[in-house]
Amino acid sequence: CLENSVLLRKTVQSHRPHFIAVHCQEVGGKNYEASMSHVDCFVKELLSSDAMKEYNRVRVYLDENYKSQEHFTALGSCYFLHESLKNIQQFDFKAKKFKKVVGKEIYSDTLESTPMLEKEKFPQDYFPECKWSRKGFIRTRWALADCAFDLVNIHLFHDASNILAWEKSPSFYSGTRQKALGFVLDRITDQRFEKVPYFVFGDFNFRLDTRQVVESLCSTATMQTVRLGDTNEVDKLIFRESENDRKVVLQLEKKLFNYINQDVFRENNGTLFLQFDSELSCFKERLHELEISFPPSYPYSEDSSQGKQYMNTRCPAWCDRVLMSATAKDLVLKPENEEKNLVYDNIGPNVCMGDHKPVYLSFRLTAGAGKANANKHKCCNVQ
């Protein structure tokens, strides 16, 4: 947690934002019962650092109550407000009104009783393959002068099997994610509250179209299918070169994606593979994104000496994103956002950050646009 905290602080010092939003998923990691203390360590380290001393108002929401299977999402949403930022308010979803943000507050365990956010876990039948899922979303709403916006922390379903993901295009799993994301968008734009611009950022678990990627990587290879003797299920797929001593190009198993040259996913930031990144296309009227110019954000090696290396477990993909509504994109792409002020990138490209590289969007937001006393504030959304 110390390394991640240091790199986040360096990013803050580099961009000097007035409003910082950090969205975390899987807080506590896979062994959350034993590792939840590391989350508290990360937050304390961040709050006590010199880089954050000018942020005199803080809101931290950590869903750490793993004993409540019905509600536990393992999501963490952290917000830091610079002392120079005036007239900032947060929405109370129960009272249905904005309230002034004062002081530093940390909420954990049961977030259901906190009126300053909305939290939902996806219904179990959205992903019946998983006995107990922690996937869901947390929404907060903010107002900077006359500009209100929603910040939504999200974690969608993963690909449980590379074999099943390969079987058809688009995969079964992409349909599950589409259903869950549609659920979130419907919830945050329903009639209960006034509609405002929204930013949705987190681990969408978007994957490249596995079938199409394999066809591209192994276009001249021959495929060998290995089946389990008792069930006849496909256990592994082995793609070999037709010549060159029939060298193995790719081996695919439930949790193995072992390609002969993973450098292709890093070359030119993986741009060649963006053509297979299509899960967002069915939401093109509701969600927008700036141009991606960083390598796939997952699955990186968790070996501290292998910061740029991908694991051979899944096909590399841009799982971690910062997306926004059309009205939010209008805020981000206003003329005052010169190219140097607008950054969509990852954090720690050469350093081990876990299996996901954090992704962030930094931009200027003009409060009171069109008024004589308009103020410019720099925002940074970190996933």
CSV table of C-alpha atoms in Angstrom, one decimal:
chain,number,residue,atom,x,y,z
A,1,CYS,CA,0.0,0.0,0.0
A,2,LEU,CA,3.0,2.3,0.6
A,3,GLU,CA,4.2,2.1,-3.0
A,4,ASN,CA,0.7,2.9,-4.4
A,5,SER,CA,0.3,5.8,-1.9
A,6,VAL,CA,3.7,7.3,-3.0
A,7,LEU,CA,2.8,7.1,-6.7
A,8,LEU,CA,-0.6,8.6,-6.1
A,9,ARG,CA,1.0,11.5,-4.2
A,10,LYS,CA,3.5,12.1,-7.0
A,11,THR,CA,0.6,12.3,-9.5
A,12,VAL,CA,-1.1,14.8,-7.2
A,13,GLN,CA,2.0,16.9,-6.9
A,14,SER,CA,2.5,16.8,-10.7
A,15,HIS,CA,-1.1,18.0,-11.6
A,16,ARG,CA,-1.9,19.9,-8.4
A,17,PRO,CA,-5.7,19.4,-8.6
A,18,HIS,CA,-8.2,21.2,-6.4
A,19,PHE,CA,-10.6,18.2,-6.3
A,20,ILE,CA,-9.4,14.6,-6.2
A,21,ALA,CA,-11.7,11.6,-6.6
A,22,VAL,CA,-10.1,8.1,-6.1
A,23,HIS,CA,-12.2,5.1,-6.8
A,24,CYS,CA,-11.0,1.7,-5.6
A,25,GLN,CA,-12.3,-1.8,-6.1
A,26,GLU,CA,-11.6,-5.0,-4.2
A,27,VAL,CA,-10.5,-3.1,-1.2
A,28,GLY,CA,-8.6,-5.5,1.0
A,29,GLY,CA,-7.8,-7.7,-2.0
A,30,LYS,CA,-8.9,-11.2,-2.6
A,31,ASN,CA,-8.0,-12.2,1.0
A,32,TYR,CA,-10.0,-9.3,2.5
A,33,GLU,CA,-10.5,-10.8,5.9
A,34,ALA,CA,-6.7,-10.8,6.5
A,35,SER,CA,-5.8,-7.8,4.4
A,36,MET,CA,-8.4,-5.1,5.2
A,37,SER,CA,-5.9,-3.4,7.5
A,38,HIS,CA,-3.8,-2.5,4.5
A,39,VAL,CA,-6.7,-0.4,3.2
A,40,ASP,CA,-6.6,1.6,6.5
A,41,CYS,CA,-2.8,1.9,6.1
A,42,PHE,CA,-3.2,3.3,2.6
A,43,VAL,CA,-5.8,5.9,3.7
A,44,LYS,CA,-3.8,7.0,6.8
A,45,GLU,CA,-0.6,7.2,4.8
A,46,LEU,CA,-2.3,9.4,2.2
A,47,LEU,CA,-4.0,11.7,4.7
A,48,SER,CA,-0.8,12.3,6.7
A,49,SER,CA,1.5,13.0,3.7
A,50,ASP,CA,2.9,16.4,2.9
A,51,ALA,CA,1.4,16.2,-0.6
A,52,MET,CA,-2.1,16.1,0.9
A,53,LYS,CA,-1.7,18.6,3.7
A,54,GLU,CA,-3.5,21.4,1.6
A,55,TYR,CA,-6.6,19.2,1.3
A,56,ASN,CA,-8.5,20.3,4.4
A,57,ARG,CA,-11.8,18.5,3.5
A,58,VAL,CA,-11.9,14.8,3.0
A,59,ARG,CA,-14.6,12.2,2.5
A,60,VAL,CA,-13.6,8.5,2.5
A,61,TYR,CA,-16.2,5.7,2.0
A,62,LEU,CA,-14.9,2.2,2.4
A,63,ASP,CA,-17.2,-0.8,2.1
A,64,GLU,CA,-15.3,-3.1,4.5
A,65,ASN,CA,-18.2,-5.0,6.0
A,66,TYR,CA,-17.4,-8.4,4.4
A,67,LYS,CA,-19.6,-10.2,6.9
A,68,SER,CA,-22.7,-8.9,5.2
A,69,GLN,CA,-22.8,-11.0,2.0
A,70,GLU,CA,-26.0,-9.3,0.9
A,71,HIS,CA,-24.4,-5.8,0.8
A,72,PHE,CA,-20.6,-6.2,0.6
A,73,THR,CA,-19.1,-4.7,-2.6
A,74,ALA,CA,-15.5,-4.1,-1.5
A,75,LEU,CA,-15.6,-0.6,-3.1
A,76,GLY,CA,-13.8,2.4,-1.8
A,77,SER,CA,-14.5,6.0,-2.8
A,78,CYS,CA,-12.1,8.8,-1.5
A,79,TYR,CA,-12.5,12.5,-2.2
A,80,PHE,CA,-10.0,15.2,-1.3
A,81,LEU,CA,-10.9,19.0,-1.5
A,82,HIS,CA,-8.2,21.6,-1.7
A,83,GLU,CA,-8.3,24.5,0.8
A,84,SER,CA,-8.6,27.0,-2.0
A,85,LEU,CA,-11.8,25.4,-3.3
A,86,LYS,CA,-14.7,27.5,-2.2
A,87,ASN,CA,-18.4,26.8,-2.4
A,88,ILE,CA,-18.2,23.0,-2.7
A,89,GLN,CA,-21.2,20.9,-1.6
A,90,GLN,CA,-22.2,17.3,-1.4
A,91,PHE,CA,-25.7,15.9,-2.0
A,92,ASP,CA,-27.7,14.2,0.7
A,93,PHE,CA,-29.7,11.5,-1.1
A,94,LYS,CA,-32.2,11.1,1.8
A,95,ALA,CA,-32.8,14.8,2.4
A,96,LYS,CA,-32.6,15.5,-1.3
A,97,LYS,CA,-30.5,18.6,-0.9
A,98,PHE,CA,-26.9,19.7,-1.0
A,99,LYS,CA,-24.9,20.2,2.1
A,100,LYS,CA,-21.7,22.1,2.8
A,101,VAL,CA,-18.5,19.9,3.0
A,102,VAL,CA,-16.6,20.6,6.2
A,103,GLY,CA,-13.7,18.7,7.9
A,104,LYS,CA,-12.4,15.2,7.3
A,105,GLU,CA,-14.7,12.2,7.7
A,106,ILE,CA,-14.1,8.4,7.1
A,107,TYR,CA,-16.9,6.0,6.8
A,108,SER,CA,-16.5,2.2,6.7
A,109,ASP,CA,-18.3,-1.0,7.6
A,110,THR,CA,-22.0,-0.3,6.9
A,111,LEU,CA,-22.4,2.4,4.2
A,112,GLU,CA,-26.1,1.6,3.8
A,113,SER,CA,-27.0,4.1,6.6
A,114,THR,CA,-24.9,6.9,5.0
A,115,PRO,CA,-27.3,9.3,3.2
A,116,MET,CA,-24.4,11.0,1.3
A,117,LEU,CA,-24.1,8.1,-1.1
A,118,GLU,CA,-26.0,5.5,-3.0
A,119,LYS,CA,-24.6,2.0,-3.0
A,120,GLU,CA,-26.0,-1.1,-4.7
A,121,LYS,CA,-24.7,-4.6,-5.3
A,122,PHE,CA,-25.8,-6.3,-8.5
A,123,PRO,CA,-28.5,-9.0,-8.1
A,124,GLN,CA,-27.0,-12.5,-7.8
A,125,ASP,CA,-28.8,-13.8,-10.9
A,126,TYR,CA,-26.7,-11.3,-13.0
A,127,PHE,CA,-23.8,-13.6,-12.7
A,128,PRO,CA,-25.0,-17.0,-11.4
A,129,GLU,CA,-21.7,-18.7,-12.2
A,130,CYS,CA,-20.2,-16.9,-9.2
A,131,LYS,CA,-21.4,-18.2,-5.9
A,132,TRP,CA,-20.8,-14.9,-4.2
A,133,SER,CA,-20.0,-11.7,-6.1
A,134,ARG,CA,-18.8,-8.4,-4.7
A,135,LYS,CA,-19.7,-6.4,-7.8
A,136,GLY,CA,-21.8,-3.2,-7.7
A,137,PHE,CA,-21.5,0.6,-7.6
A,138,ILE,CA,-21.4,3.6,-5.3
A,139,ARG,CA,-22.6,7.0,-6.4
A,140,THR,CA,-21.9,10.4,-4.8
A,141,ARG,CA,-23.1,13.8,-6.1
A,142,TRP,CA,-21.2,17.1,-5.8
A,143,ALA,CA,-21.8,20.8,-6.6
A,144,LEU,CA,-19.0,23.2,-7.4
A,145,ALA,CA,-20.6,26.6,-7.4
A,146,ASP,CA,-23.4,26.2,-10.0
A,147,CYS,CA,-22.0,23.0,-11.5
A,148,ALA,CA,-23.4,19.7,-10.2
A,149,PHE,CA,-22.1,16.2,-11.2
A,150,ASP,CA,-22.2,12.6,-10.2
A,151,LEU,CA,-19.2,10.4,-9.5
A,152,VAL,CA,-19.9,6.7,-9.8
A,153,ASN,CA,-17.5,4.0,-8.6
A,154,ILE,CA,-18.2,0.8,-10.5
A,155,HIS,CA,-17.0,-2.8,-10.6
A,156,LEU,CA,-18.4,-5.1,-13.3
A,157,PHE,CA,-18.1,-8.9,-13.7
A,158,HIS,CA,-14.9,-10.6,-14.9
A,159,ASP,CA,-14.3,-13.3,-17.5
A,160,ALA,CA,-14.3,-16.5,-15.4
A,161,SER,CA,-13.0,-18.7,-18.2
A,162,ASN,CA,-10.8,-17.9,-21.3
A,163,ILE,CA,-12.2,-21.0,-23.0
A,164,LEU,CA,-15.8,-19.8,-22.6
A,165,ALA,CA,-14.8,-16.2,-23.6
A,166,TRP,CA,-13.3,-17.7,-26.9
A,167,GLU,CA,-16.2,-19.8,-27.8
A,168,LYS,CA,-18.3,-17.0,-29.4
A,169,SER,CA,-18.0,-13.4,-30.5
A,170,PRO,CA,-19.0,-11.3,-28.6
A,171,SER,CA,-18.6,-13.5,-25.5
A,172,PHE,CA,-21.1,-14.6,-23.0
A,173,TYR,CA,-19.3,-12.4,-20.4
A,174,SER,CA,-19.6,-9.2,-22.4
A,175,GLY,CA,-23.4,-9.7,-22.4
A,176,THR,CA,-23.3,-10.0,-18.6
A,177,ARG,CA,-21.3,-6.8,-18.3
A,178,GLN,CA,-23.6,-5.0,-20.7
A,179,LYS,CA,-26.6,-5.9,-18.6
A,180,ALA,CA,-25.0,-4.7,-15.3
A,181,LEU,CA,-23.7,-1.4,-16.8
A,182,GLY,CA,-27.2,-0.8,-18.3
A,183,PHE,CA,-28.6,-1.3,-14.8
A,184,VAL,CA,-26.2,1.3,-13.3
A,185,LEU,CA,-26.9,3.9,-16.0
A,186,ASP,CA,-30.7,3.4,-15.6
A,187,ARG,CA,-30.4,3.9,-11.8
A,188,ILE,CA,-28.3,7.1,-12.0
A,189,THR,CA,-30.6,8.6,-14.6
A,190,ASP,CA,-34.0,7.6,-13.2
A,191,GLN,CA,-36.7,10.0,-12.0
A,192,ARG,CA,-35.9,10.0,-8.3
A,193,PHE,CA,-33.3,12.9,-8.6
A,194,GLU,CA,-32.5,15.7,-10.9
A,195,LYS,CA,-30.4,14.6,-13.9
A,196,VAL,CA,-26.8,15.9,-13.8
A,197,PRO,CA,-23.6,15.2,-15.8
A,198,TYR,CA,-22.0,12.0,-14.5
A,199,PHE,CA,-18.5,10.4,-14.5
A,200,VAL,CA,-18.4,6.6,-14.2
A,201,PHE,CA,-15.0,5.2,-13.4
A,202,GLY,CA,-13.7,2.0,-12.0
A,203,ASP,CA,-13.0,-1.6,-13.1
A,204,PHE,CA,-15.4,-2.2,-15.9
A,205,ASN,CA,-13.6,-5.5,-16.6
A,206,PHE,CA,-14.1,-4.8,-20.3
A,207,ARG,CA,-12.2,-7.4,-22.3
A,208,LEU,CA,-11.0,-7.6,-25.9
A,209,ASP,CA,-13.1,-9.8,-28.1
A,210,THR,CA,-11.1,-13.1,-27.3
A,211,ARG,CA,-12.3,-14.9,-30.4
A,212,GLN,CA,-11.2,-12.1,-32.7
A,213,VAL,CA,-7.8,-11.5,-30.9
A,214,VAL,CA,-7.0,-15.2,-31.2
A,215,GLU,CA,-7.9,-15.2,-34.9
A,216,SER,CA,-5.6,-12.2,-35.4
A,217,LEU,CA,-2.7,-13.6,-33.4
A,218,CYS,CA,-2.9,-17.1,-34.7
A,219,SER,CA,-4.1,-16.6,-38.3
A,220,THR,CA,-1.6,-19.0,-39.8
A,221,ALA,CA,-1.5,-21.5,-36.9
A,222,THR,CA,-3.2,-24.8,-36.5
A,223,MET,CA,-5.4,-25.5,-33.4
A,224,GLN,CA,-5.3,-28.6,-31.2
A,225,THR,CA,-8.2,-29.2,-28.9
A,226,VAL,CA,-7.6,-31.1,-25.6
A,227,ARG,CA,-10.7,-32.3,-23.8
A,228,LEU,CA,-11.3,-33.7,-20.4
A,229,GLY,CA,-11.8,-37.5,-20.4
A,230,ASP,CA,-14.8,-37.7,-18.1
A,231,THR,CA,-16.9,-34.8,-19.4
A,232,ASN,CA,-15.5,-34.2,-22.9
A,233,GLU,CA,-15.3,-30.4,-22.0
A,234,VAL,CA,-12.6,-28.4,-23.7
A,235,ASP,CA,-9.7,-28.2,-21.3
A,236,LYS,CA,-7.2,-26.4,-23.4
A,237,LEU,CA,-6.6,-25.0,-26.9
A,238,ILE,CA,-3.0,-25.2,-28.4
A,239,PHE,CA,-2.2,-23.1,-31.4
A,240,ARG,CA,1.0,-24.2,-33.3
A,241,GLU,CA,2.9,-22.7,-36.2
A,242,SER,CA,2.4,-24.8,-39.4
A,243,GLU,CA,6.2,-24.9,-39.9
A,244,ASN,CA,9.1,-23.9,-37.7
A,245,ASP,CA,9.0,-27.2,-35.8
A,246,ARG,CA,5.4,-26.6,-35.0
A,247,LYS,CA,6.3,-24.2,-32.2
A,248,VAL,CA,3.4,-23.3,-29.8
A,249,VAL,CA,2.2,-19.8,-30.5
A,250,LEU,CA,-0.6,-19.6,-27.9
A,251,GLN,CA,-2.0,-21.9,-25.3
A,252,LEU,CA,-5.4,-21.1,-23.9
A,253,GLU,CA,-6.9,-22.6,-20.8
A,254,LYS,CA,-9.6,-21.5,-18.3
A,255,LYS,CA,-7.1,-19.3,-16.5
A,256,LEU,CA,-4.2,-19.3,-18.9
A,257,PHE,CA,-3.5,-17.0,-21.9
A,258,ASN,CA,0.1,-17.8,-22.8
A,259,TYR,CA,1.1,-16.0,-26.0
A,260,ILE,CA,4.6,-16.4,-27.4
A,261,ASN,CA,5.3,-12.6,-27.5
A,262,GLN,CA,3.3,-10.4,-25.1
A,263,ASP,CA,5.4,-7.4,-26.2
A,264,VAL,CA,2.8,-6.9,-28.9
A,265,PHE,CA,0.3,-5.7,-26.3
A,266,ARG,CA,2.8,-3.0,-25.2
A,267,GLU,CA,4.1,-1.8,-28.6
A,268,ASN,CA,2.6,1.6,-29.4
A,269,ASN,CA,0.6,1.3,-26.2
A,270,GLY,CA,-1.3,-1.6,-27.6
A,271,THR,CA,-3.1,0.5,-30.2
A,272,LEU,CA,-3.3,-2.4,-32.7
A,273,PHE,CA,-5.7,-4.1,-30.3
A,274,LEU,CA,-8.1,-1.2,-29.7
A,275,GLN,CA,-10.1,-2.6,-32.7
A,276,PHE,CA,-11.0,-5.5,-30.5
A,277,ASP,CA,-12.1,-3.3,-27.6
A,278,SER,CA,-15.8,-3.1,-28.5
A,279,GLU,CA,-17.8,-3.6,-25.3
A,280,LEU,CA,-18.5,0.2,-25.0
A,281,SER,CA,-20.0,0.4,-28.5
A,282,CYS,CA,-23.6,-0.4,-27.4
A,283,PHE,CA,-23.5,2.5,-25.0
A,284,LYS,CA,-22.2,5.1,-27.4
A,285,GLU,CA,-25.2,7.4,-26.9
A,286,ARG,CA,-24.8,7.3,-23.1
A,287,LEU,CA,-21.1,7.0,-22.3
A,288,HIS,CA,-18.1,8.8,-23.8
A,289,GLU,CA,-14.4,8.5,-23.3
A,290,LEU,CA,-11.3,10.4,-24.3
A,291,GLU,CA,-8.8,8.8,-26.6
A,292,ILE,CA,-6.9,5.9,-25.0
A,293,SER,CA,-3.1,6.3,-25.2
A,294,PHE,CA,-1.8,3.9,-22.6
A,295,PRO,CA,-1.3,0.1,-22.7
A,296,PRO,CA,-3.9,-2.4,-21.5
A,297,SER,CA,-4.4,-1.9,-17.7
A,298,TYR,CA,-4.7,-5.6,-16.8
A,299,PRO,CA,-3.4,-8.2,-15.9
A,300,TYR,CA,0.0,-7.0,-14.7
A,301,SER,CA,2.5,-9.2,-12.8
A,302,GLU,CA,2.3,-8.8,-9.0
A,303,ASP,CA,6.0,-9.5,-8.8
A,304,SER,CA,7.5,-6.2,-7.5
A,305,SER,CA,10.5,-6.6,-9.9
A,306,GLN,CA,8.2,-7.0,-13.0
A,307,GLY,CA,6.3,-3.7,-13.2
A,308,LYS,CA,5.8,-3.8,-17.0
A,309,GLN,CA,5.2,-7.5,-17.4
A,310,TYR,CA,1.8,-9.0,-18.0
A,311,MET,CA,0.7,-12.2,-16.3
A,312,ASN,CA,-0.1,-15.1,-18.6
A,313,THR,CA,-3.6,-15.6,-17.0
A,314,ARG,CA,-5.8,-13.4,-19.3
A,315,CYS,CA,-5.5,-11.6,-22.5
A,316,PRO,CA,-4.4,-8.0,-21.7
A,317,ALA,CA,-7.3,-5.5,-21.8
A,318,TRP,CA,-8.3,-2.0,-20.9
A,319,CYS,CA,-10.4,-3.0,-17.9
A,320,ASP,CA,-10.0,0.3,-16.0
A,321,ARG,CA,-11.6,3.4,-17.6
A,322,VAL,CA,-12.9,6.9,-16.9
A,323,LEU,CA,-16.2,7.3,-18.8
A,324,MET,CA,-18.7,10.1,-18.8
A,325,SER,CA,-22.1,11.3,-20.0
A,326,ALA,CA,-22.3,13.6,-23.0
A,327,THR,CA,-23.0,16.6,-20.7
A,328,ALA,CA,-19.9,15.7,-18.6
A,329,LYS,CA,-17.8,15.4,-21.7
A,330,ASP,CA,-18.9,18.9,-22.6
A,331,LEU,CA,-17.5,20.1,-19.3
A,332,VAL,CA,-14.2,18.3,-19.9
A,333,LEU,CA,-13.8,19.5,-23.4
A,334,LYS,CA,-14.5,23.2,-22.9
A,335,PRO,CA,-12.1,25.6,-24.7
A,336,GLU,CA,-10.2,26.5,-21.5
A,337,ASN,CA,-9.1,22.9,-21.3
A,338,GLU,CA,-5.9,23.3,-23.3
A,339,GLU,CA,-4.2,20.1,-24.3
A,340,LYS,CA,-1.7,20.4,-21.5
A,341,ASN,CA,-4.5,20.5,-18.9
A,342,LEU,CA,-6.3,17.4,-20.2
A,343,VAL,CA,-4.6,14.1,-19.4
A,344,TYR,CA,-6.0,10.6,-19.6
A,345,ASP,CA,-3.3,8.2,-18.6
A,346,ASN,CA,-2.2,5.4,-16.2
A,347,ILE,CA,-0.2,5.6,-13.0
A,348,GLY,CA,3.1,3.8,-12.4
A,349,PRO,CA,3.7,2.4,-15.9
A,350,ASN,CA,7.1,0.9,-14.9
A,351,VAL,CA,6.3,0.0,-11.3
A,352,CYS,CA,4.3,-2.9,-9.8
A,353,MET,CA,0.9,-1.5,-8.8
A,354,GLY,CA,-0.8,-4.9,-8.4
A,355,ASP,CA,-2.6,-6.7,-11.3
A,356,HIS,CA,-4.3,-3.5,-12.4
A,357,LYS,CA,-2.6,-0.2,-13.3
A,358,PRO,CA,-4.6,2.8,-12.0
A,359,VAL,CA,-6.0,5.0,-14.7
A,360,TYR,CA,-6.7,8.8,-14.2
A,361,LEU,CA,-8.3,11.7,-16.0
A,362,SER,CA,-7.1,15.3,-15.1
A,363,PHE,CA,-9.0,18.3,-16.4
A,364,ARG,CA,-10.1,21.8,-15.6
A,365,LEU,CA,-13.7,22.5,-14.6
A,366,THR,CA,-15.0,26.0,-14.8
A,367,ALA,CA,-17.5,26.8,-12.1
A,368,GLY,CA,-19.9,29.6,-12.8
A,369,ALA,CA,-19.3,29.3,-16.6
A,370,GLY,CA,-20.7,32.4,-18.4
A,371,LYS,CA,-20.5,34.5,-15.3
A,372,ALA,CA,-18.2,37.4,-14.7
A,373,ASN,CA,-16.6,35.8,-11.7
A,374,ALA,CA,-16.0,32.3,-13.3
A,375,ASN,CA,-13.4,30.3,-11.5
A,376,LYS,CA,-11.2,27.5,-12.9
A,377,HIS,CA,-10.7,24.4,-10.8
A,378,LYS,CA,-8.5,21.4,-11.7
A,379,CYS,CA,-10.1,18.0,-11.1
A,380,CYS,CA,-8.5,14.6,-11.1
A,381,ASN,CA,-10.5,11.4,-11.2
A,382,VAL,CA,-8.4,8.3,-10.4
A,383,GLN,CA,-9.5,4.7,-10.9
